[in-house]
Short mmCIF file of C-alpha atoms in Angstrom, two decimals:
data_model
loop_
_atom_site.label_atom_id
_atom_site.label_comp_id
_atom_site.label_asym_id
_atom_site.label_seq_id
_atom_site.Cartn_x
_atom_site.Cartn_y
_atom_site.Cartn_z
CA ASP V 1 -64.32 36.48 -4.22
CA PHE V 2 -64.22 34.46 -0.97
CA ALA V 3 -66.75 32.40 0.93
CA TRP V 4 -67.13 30.17 3.92
CA ILE V 5 -69.21 27.26 2.60
CA CYS V 6 -70.03 23.66 3.21
CA GLY V 7 -67.75 20.77 2.15
CA TYR V 8 -70.63 19.56 -0.14
CA PRO V 9 -70.74 22.41 -2.56
CA TYR V 10 -67.01 22.64 -2.34
CA VAL V 11 -66.52 19.17 -3.78
CA SER V 12 -69.40 19.82 -6.23
CA HIS V 13 -67.78 22.88 -7.69
CA LYS V 14 -64.11 22.37 -6.82
CA ALA V 15 -63.07 22.98 -10.40
CA LYS V 16 -64.15 26.58 -9.92
CA LEU V 17 -62.80 26.99 -6.44
CA ARG V 18 -59.50 27.28 -4.47
CA LEU V 19 -59.23 25.86 -1.00
CA LEU V 20 -58.07 28.79 1.16
CA ALA V 21 -58.34 27.61 4.82
CA VAL V 22 -60.22 25.04 7.10
CA PRO V 23 -61.32 25.85 10.60
CA LEU V 24 -60.19 24.09 13.58
CA SER V 25 -62.82 22.94 15.95
CA GLU V 26 -61.93 21.10 19.08
CA GLY V 27 -58.38 20.75 17.69
CA ARG V 28 -59.57 19.03 14.50
CA PRO V 29 -60.09 20.38 10.87
CA GLN V 30 -63.11 18.17 10.99
CA TYR V 31 -66.66 18.02 12.12
CA GLN V 32 -69.54 15.61 12.29
CA SER V 33 -73.28 15.29 11.61
CA TYR V 34 -75.37 14.80 14.63
CA LEU V 35 -78.71 12.92 14.53
CA ILE V 36 -80.85 14.67 17.10
CA VAL V 37 -84.39 14.05 18.46
CA PRO V 38 -86.56 15.80 20.93
CA ALA V 39 -85.21 15.52 24.57
CA THR V 40 -88.52 14.07 25.47
CA ASP V 41 -88.00 11.09 23.05
CA LYS V 42 -86.09 8.53 25.23
CA GLN V 43 -86.70 5.51 22.88
CA THR V 44 -85.07 6.43 19.62
CA GLY V 45 -81.75 4.65 19.43
CA SER V 46 -80.84 5.04 15.75
CA ILE V 47 -82.09 6.57 12.55
CA LEU V 48 -84.02 3.41 11.77
CA ASP V 49 -86.38 4.15 14.70
CA LEU V 50 -87.38 7.28 12.86
CA ARG V 51 -89.08 5.37 10.00
CA GLY V 52 -92.37 7.14 9.11
CA LYS V 53 -91.63 10.09 11.21
CA VAL V 54 -91.24 13.84 10.11
CA PHE V 55 -87.52 14.86 9.57
CA ALA V 56 -85.81 18.15 9.27
CA TYR V 57 -82.95 18.73 6.80
CA SER V 58 -80.90 21.82 6.62
CA ASP V 59 -80.55 22.53 2.92
CA PRO V 60 -79.79 20.69 -0.27
CA ASP V 61 -76.33 21.96 -0.34
CA SER V 62 -75.54 20.72 3.27
CA ASN V 63 -73.37 17.72 3.96
CA SER V 64 -74.12 17.15 7.59
CA GLY V 65 -77.67 18.37 7.15
CA PHE V 66 -78.80 16.61 4.14
CA LEU V 67 -76.10 14.55 2.12
CA TYR V 68 -74.87 12.35 5.12
CA PRO V 69 -78.20 11.34 6.57
CA ARG V 70 -79.42 10.27 3.07
CA TYR V 71 -76.29 8.30 2.47
CA ALA V 72 -76.55 6.69 5.92
CA LEU V 73 -79.92 5.49 5.04
CA MET V 74 -78.77 4.31 1.70
CA GLN V 75 -76.01 2.19 3.37
CA LEU V 76 -78.77 0.61 5.41
CA LYS V 77 -80.56 -0.45 2.30
CA GLU V 78 -83.28 2.12 2.88
CA ASN V 79 -84.77 4.52 0.27
CA PRO V 80 -84.11 8.13 1.73
CA ASP V 81 -87.01 9.56 -0.50
CA ARG V 82 -89.56 7.16 1.10
CA PHE V 83 -88.28 6.32 4.60
CA PHE V 84 -89.82 9.34 6.50
CA SER V 85 -93.47 10.27 6.39
CA LYS V 86 -92.55 13.79 5.72
CA THR V 87 -89.23 15.98 5.23
CA PHE V 88 -88.72 19.77 5.03
CA PHE V 89 -85.79 22.10 4.83
CA THR V 90 -85.31 24.56 7.56
CA TRP V 91 -82.45 26.50 5.61
CA ALA V 92 -80.37 26.91 8.80
CA HIS V 93 -78.78 24.38 11.26
CA ARG V 94 -80.11 26.44 14.24
CA LYS V 95 -83.53 26.13 12.88
CA ILE V 96 -83.09 22.28 12.94
CA VAL V 97 -82.44 22.37 16.61
CA GLU V 98 -85.31 24.58 17.00
CA ALA V 99 -87.72 22.42 14.94
CA VAL V 100 -86.63 19.33 16.57
CA GLY V 101 -86.64 20.84 20.17
CA SER V 102 -90.18 22.08 19.66
CA ASN V 103 -91.32 18.67 18.21
CA LEU V 104 -92.12 20.22 14.88
CA ALA V 105 -89.94 17.40 13.57
CA GLN V 106 -89.32 14.15 15.22
CA GLY V 107 -85.69 14.03 14.11
CA GLY V 108 -83.00 16.09 12.22
CA ALA V 109 -79.43 16.14 11.14
CA VAL V 110 -77.29 19.04 12.26
CA ASP V 111 -73.83 20.25 11.83
CA SER V 112 -71.87 19.24 15.06
CA TYR V 113 -69.97 22.55 15.15
CA VAL V 114 -73.35 24.50 15.19
CA TRP V 115 -74.81 22.35 17.79
CA GLU V 116 -71.82 22.52 19.98
CA THR V 117 -71.59 26.23 19.55
CA LEU V 118 -75.29 26.63 20.40
CA HIS V 119 -74.75 24.54 23.42
CA ILE V 120 -72.48 27.11 24.71
CA TYR V 121 -74.35 30.18 23.83
CA HIS V 122 -77.93 28.90 23.88
CA PRO V 123 -78.13 25.83 26.03
CA GLU V 124 -81.86 26.40 26.34
CA LEU V 125 -82.15 25.29 22.68
CA THR V 126 -79.84 22.39 22.69
CA GLY V 127 -81.18 21.29 26.04
CA ARG V 128 -84.61 20.42 24.29
CA THR V 129 -82.66 17.98 22.03
CA ARG V 130 -80.91 14.79 22.42
CA ILE V 131 -78.00 13.51 20.30
CA VAL V 132 -78.71 9.89 19.04
CA GLU V 133 -75.87 9.34 16.67
CA LYS V 134 -72.77 10.94 15.40
CA SER V 135 -71.30 10.40 12.06
CA PRO V 136 -67.63 9.76 11.05
CA TYR V 137 -65.60 12.90 10.79
CA PHE V 138 -65.56 14.91 7.64
CA GLY V 139 -63.47 17.94 6.44
CA HIS V 140 -64.73 21.03 8.29
CA THR V 141 -66.60 23.69 6.44
CA PRO V 142 -63.89 25.29 4.13
CA VAL V 143 -63.19 28.95 3.27
CA VAL V 144 -62.71 29.07 -0.48
CA ALA V 145 -61.77 31.61 -3.29
CA ARG V 146 -63.14 31.69 -6.70
CA ASN V 147 -60.39 30.64 -9.39
CA GLY V 148 -60.10 34.09 -10.69
CA VAL V 149 -58.82 35.88 -7.52
CA ALA V 150 -55.34 37.43 -7.83
CA ARG V 151 -52.62 35.45 -6.15
CA THR V 152 -51.79 38.41 -3.90
CA GLU V 153 -55.26 38.72 -2.63
CA PHE V 154 -55.53 34.94 -2.05
CA ALA V 155 -52.21 35.01 -0.12
CA ALA V 156 -53.20 38.05 2.02
CA MET V 157 -56.59 36.47 2.83
CA GLN V 158 -55.00 33.24 3.79
CA GLU V 159 -52.39 34.83 5.94
CA ALA V 160 -54.99 36.72 7.77
CA LEU V 161 -56.94 33.60 8.61
CA LEU V 162 -53.98 31.43 9.35
CA GLY V 163 -52.51 34.16 11.59
CA MET V 164 -55.83 34.86 13.48
CA SER V 165 -54.89 32.98 16.49
CA GLN V 166 -51.64 35.01 16.94
CA SER V 167 -53.30 38.36 17.72
CA ALA V 168 -55.62 39.50 20.53
CA ALA V 169 -58.27 40.58 18.26
CA GLY V 170 -58.07 37.49 16.23
CA LYS V 171 -58.22 35.28 19.47
CA ASP V 172 -61.42 37.32 20.57
CA LEU V 173 -63.01 36.55 17.33
CA LEU V 174 -62.15 32.93 17.39
CA LYS V 175 -63.63 32.55 20.79
CA ARG V 176 -66.92 34.10 19.70
CA LEU V 177 -66.91 31.77 16.78
CA ASN V 178 -66.03 28.76 19.02
CA LEU V 179 -63.07 27.88 16.87
CA ASP V 180 -59.40 27.18 17.59
CA GLY V 181 -58.07 28.75 14.46
CA PHE V 182 -57.75 27.95 10.77
CA VAL V 183 -55.23 25.80 8.86
CA ALA V 184 -54.40 25.63 5.08
CA GLY V 185 -55.93 22.25 4.93
CA ASP V 186 -55.84 19.62 2.29
CA MET V 187 -58.33 18.48 -0.46
CA ALA V 188 -58.01 15.00 0.88
CA LEU V 189 -60.14 16.04 3.99
CA PHE V 190 -63.16 16.14 1.62
CA ASP V 191 -62.68 12.55 0.05
CA GLY V 192 -65.29 11.20 2.38
CA ILE V 193 -67.98 13.76 1.25
CA GLU V 194 -67.03 13.31 -2.30
CA ARG V 195 -67.54 9.50 -2.06
CA MET V 196 -70.96 10.07 -0.55
CA MET V 197 -71.93 12.47 -3.28
CA ARG V 198 -70.85 10.02 -5.97
CA ALA V 199 -72.78 7.24 -4.30
CA LEU V 200 -75.94 9.13 -4.13
CA ASN V 201 -75.58 10.60 -7.58
CA GLY V 202 -75.24 7.00 -8.98
CA ARG V 203 -78.24 5.95 -7.02
CA ALA V 204 -80.27 8.95 -8.59
CA GLY V 205 -78.89 7.89 -12.10
CA HIS V 206 -79.92 4.28 -11.55
CA ALA V 207 -83.39 5.25 -10.22
CA ALA V 208 -83.81 7.52 -13.33
CA SER V 209 -82.88 4.75 -15.74
CA ALA V 210 -85.12 2.16 -13.93
#
């Protein structure tokens, strides 16, 4: 009935979903994609320096961990399918940090909220990586409801999330989550993700027709 998902699957399936709430991180209903490399790598200055290297993605439904880095390469007139010597999915943002920190991958793209939260609770992991580039801001990972959820249930869940910062228990949970709270949000927050999705889908269609 309810799920906390990435903005990429939200825009992909928004006809079947209702936006319930958006988390606030560092005062913003937005986050970024961080390009990271091993801390021992002092030379890499941009994603272009990772040509021919091994790169870690999060999963195919991730904006920060898959969609954005591929879009960034496309904007640089590079083919994201051929740019790296090898890519693999870690299926979790924390595992991207672990893979890059252990030099299993020479680069990776990670959710800024996850990296910053790990930096608080597990600095030994983030300390083995270095942030090379930060993306523009995108709508933060939304909490959504399926279209069929009753209005009363939707309202009750939304009220619980939006009011979380007003109670002691809610504040404690938000602190553990490294969030400031939740806001109702706006679909326009995800316009940037939708533009990237359309651009990459158009590229895939062009490649198929070619």
